[in-house]
Short mmCIF file of N, CA and C in Angstrom, two decimals:
data_model
loop_
_atom_site.label_atom_id
_atom_site.label_comp_id
_atom_site.label_asym_id
_atom_site.label_seq_id
_atom_site.Cartn_x
_atom_site.Cartn_y
_atom_site.Cartn_z
N UNK A 523 7.55 -30.18 5.73
CA UNK A 523 7.79 -30.08 4.54
C UNK A 523 6.16 -29.90 3.70
N UNK A 524 5.44 -30.68 3.95
CA UNK A 524 4.06 -30.82 3.42
C UNK A 524 3.59 -29.45 3.64
N UNK A 525 3.55 -28.84 5.11
CA UNK A 525 2.91 -27.62 5.63
C UNK A 525 3.59 -26.41 4.89
N UNK A 526 4.83 -26.40 4.48
CA UNK A 526 5.34 -25.54 3.81
C UNK A 526 4.79 -25.41 2.14
N UNK A 527 4.62 -26.39 1.69
CA UNK A 527 3.99 -26.48 0.37
C UNK A 527 2.68 -26.07 0.41
N UNK A 528 1.91 -26.39 1.59
CA UNK A 528 0.51 -26.11 1.62
C UNK A 528 0.36 -24.50 1.64
N UNK A 529 1.70 -23.69 2.48
CA UNK A 529 1.52 -22.20 2.46
C UNK A 529 1.75 -21.62 1.19
N UNK A 530 2.81 -22.31 0.50
CA UNK A 530 3.32 -21.72 -0.55
C UNK A 530 1.98 -21.60 -1.64
N UNK A 531 1.34 -22.66 -1.72
CA UNK A 531 0.23 -23.05 -2.62
C UNK A 531 -0.85 -22.03 -2.19
N UNK A 532 -1.15 -21.69 -1.00
CA UNK A 532 -2.07 -20.94 -0.55
C UNK A 532 -1.45 -19.39 -0.75
N UNK A 533 -0.49 -18.93 -0.48
CA UNK A 533 0.04 -17.53 -1.00
C UNK A 533 -0.02 -17.48 -2.41
N UNK A 534 0.19 -18.64 -3.18
CA UNK A 534 -0.25 -18.36 -4.78
C UNK A 534 -1.46 -18.14 -5.03
N UNK A 535 -2.19 -18.75 -4.45
CA UNK A 535 -3.55 -18.85 -4.81
C UNK A 535 -4.12 -17.34 -4.37
N UNK A 536 -3.81 -16.86 -3.26
CA UNK A 536 -4.09 -15.50 -2.94
C UNK A 536 -3.53 -14.34 -3.85
N UNK A 537 -2.52 -14.66 -4.19
CA UNK A 537 -1.74 -13.79 -5.19
C UNK A 537 -2.50 -13.73 -6.53
N UNK A 538 -2.62 -14.96 -6.90
CA UNK A 538 -3.52 -14.83 -7.99
C UNK A 538 -5.04 -14.18 -8.00
N UNK A 539 -5.54 -14.56 -6.65
CA UNK A 539 -7.11 -14.22 -6.56
C UNK A 539 -6.88 -12.35 -6.45
N UNK A 540 -6.00 -11.98 -5.73
CA UNK A 540 -5.80 -10.46 -5.57
C UNK A 540 -5.77 -9.97 -6.96
N UNK A 541 -4.86 -10.37 -7.79
CA UNK A 541 -4.38 -10.22 -9.05
C UNK A 541 -5.73 -10.00 -10.07
N UNK A 542 -6.61 -11.01 -9.94
CA UNK A 542 -7.73 -10.98 -10.54
C UNK A 542 -8.72 -10.14 -10.24
N UNK A 543 -8.80 -9.67 -8.84
CA UNK A 543 -9.70 -8.50 -8.36
C UNK A 543 -9.32 -7.29 -8.88
N UNK A 544 -7.71 -7.21 -8.79
CA UNK A 544 -7.27 -5.68 -9.26
C UNK A 544 -7.63 -5.63 -10.75
N UNK A 545 -7.59 -6.65 -11.44
CA UNK A 545 -7.86 -6.69 -12.96
C UNK A 545 -9.32 -6.16 -13.33
N UNK A 546 -9.96 -6.99 -12.27
CA UNK A 546 -11.31 -6.56 -12.51
C UNK A 546 -11.77 -5.14 -11.93
N UNK A 547 -10.99 -4.35 -10.77
CA UNK A 547 -11.23 -3.29 -10.68
C UNK A 547 -10.96 -2.22 -11.43
N UNK A 548 -9.79 -2.56 -11.93
CA UNK A 548 -9.10 -1.62 -12.95
C UNK A 548 -10.01 -1.51 -14.27
N UNK A 549 -10.69 -2.62 -14.55
CA UNK A 549 -11.33 -2.65 -15.92
C UNK A 549 -12.98 -2.00 -15.18
N UNK A 550 -13.14 -2.18 -14.38
CA UNK A 550 -14.49 -1.53 -13.95
C UNK A 550 -14.36 0.01 -13.81
N UNK A 551 -13.09 0.36 -13.29
CA UNK A 551 -12.83 1.87 -13.19
C UNK A 551 -12.60 2.47 -14.51
N UNK A 552 -11.97 1.68 -15.38
CA UNK A 552 -11.78 2.35 -16.86
C UNK A 552 -13.22 2.53 -17.62
N UNK A 553 -14.16 1.41 -17.33
CA UNK A 553 -15.41 1.56 -17.79
C UNK A 553 -16.34 2.79 -17.22
N UNK A 554 -16.01 2.82 -15.87
CA UNK A 554 -16.64 4.19 -15.25
C UNK A 554 -16.10 5.32 -15.78
N UNK A 555 -14.76 5.37 -16.04
CA UNK A 555 -13.98 6.78 -16.16
C UNK A 555 -14.77 7.11 -17.90
N UNK A 556 -14.60 6.04 -18.76
CA UNK A 556 -15.37 6.05 -20.26
C UNK A 556 -16.57 6.47 -20.29
N UNK A 557 -17.29 6.02 -19.21
CA UNK A 557 -18.79 6.27 -19.29
C UNK A 557 -18.84 8.08 -18.68
N UNK A 558 -18.22 8.25 -17.59
CA UNK A 558 -18.36 9.77 -17.14
C UNK A 558 -17.59 10.48 -18.21
N UNK A 559 -16.60 10.21 -19.08
CA UNK A 559 -16.31 11.17 -19.98
C UNK A 559 -17.34 11.32 -21.36
N UNK A 560 -18.12 10.17 -21.46
CA UNK A 560 -19.15 10.25 -22.42
C UNK A 560 -20.12 11.17 -21.93
N UNK A 561 -20.75 10.83 -20.52
CA UNK A 561 -21.96 11.88 -19.99
C UNK A 561 -21.17 13.35 -20.05
N UNK A 562 -19.89 13.74 -19.83
CA UNK A 562 -19.50 14.93 -19.97
C UNK A 562 -19.58 15.42 -21.31
N UNK A 563 -19.34 14.71 -22.40
CA UNK A 563 -19.28 15.36 -23.52
C UNK A 563 -20.56 15.44 -24.08
N UNK A 564 -21.73 14.63 -23.43
CA UNK A 564 -23.01 14.79 -23.96
C UNK A 564 -23.28 15.99 -23.18
N UNK A 565 -23.27 16.11 -22.00
CA UNK A 565 -23.40 17.41 -21.16
C UNK A 565 -22.77 18.55 -21.85
N UNK A 566 -21.84 18.81 -22.37
CA UNK A 566 -21.35 19.59 -23.04
C UNK A 566 -22.04 19.92 -24.24
N UNK A 567 -22.24 18.79 -25.15
CA UNK A 567 -22.88 18.98 -26.45
C UNK A 567 -24.65 19.45 -26.25
N UNK A 568 -25.00 19.27 -25.02
CA UNK A 568 -26.41 19.56 -24.81
C UNK A 568 -26.67 20.81 -24.03
N UNK A 569 -25.44 21.56 -23.68
CA UNK A 569 -25.53 22.67 -22.59
C UNK A 569 -26.53 23.66 -23.59
N UNK A 570 -25.95 23.90 -24.67
CA UNK A 570 -26.44 25.15 -25.31
C UNK A 570 -27.67 24.98 -25.62
N UNK A 571 -28.32 24.04 -25.88
CA UNK A 571 -29.85 23.64 -26.01
C UNK A 571 -30.54 23.81 -24.92
N UNK A 572 -29.85 23.20 -23.68
CA UNK A 572 -30.67 23.49 -22.65
C UNK A 572 -30.69 25.01 -22.03
N UNK A 573 -29.78 25.88 -22.46
CA UNK A 573 -29.80 27.14 -22.05
C UNK A 573 -30.76 28.06 -23.05
N UNK A 574 -31.13 27.61 -24.35
CA UNK A 574 -32.07 28.05 -24.96
C UNK A 574 -33.42 27.95 -24.25
N UNK A 575 -33.67 26.48 -23.84
CA UNK A 575 -34.91 25.80 -23.13
C UNK A 575 -34.89 26.90 -22.12
N UNK A 576 -34.14 27.12 -21.54
CA UNK A 576 -34.30 28.14 -20.19
C UNK A 576 -34.62 29.61 -20.43
N UNK A 577 -33.95 30.10 -21.45
CA UNK A 577 -34.60 31.39 -22.11
C UNK A 577 -35.80 31.60 -22.42
N UNK A 578 -36.30 30.39 -23.03
CA UNK A 578 -37.84 30.27 -23.41
C UNK A 578 -38.60 30.31 -22.47
N UNK A 579 -38.38 29.58 -21.17
CA UNK A 579 -39.17 29.59 -20.00
C UNK A 579 -39.01 30.89 -19.37
#
């Protein structure tokens, strides 16, 4: 009986930990995605200026 309770507690702990890790990963992925979209927008915004600089050179 004690062993079974220990196992259930352990499984609950692992599930909680895995949920927390997956949440952190999802948050990190969202951050990374927003950063990438921001960088892409900046690149699109700056691309005409870069082309003009290349023409001057």
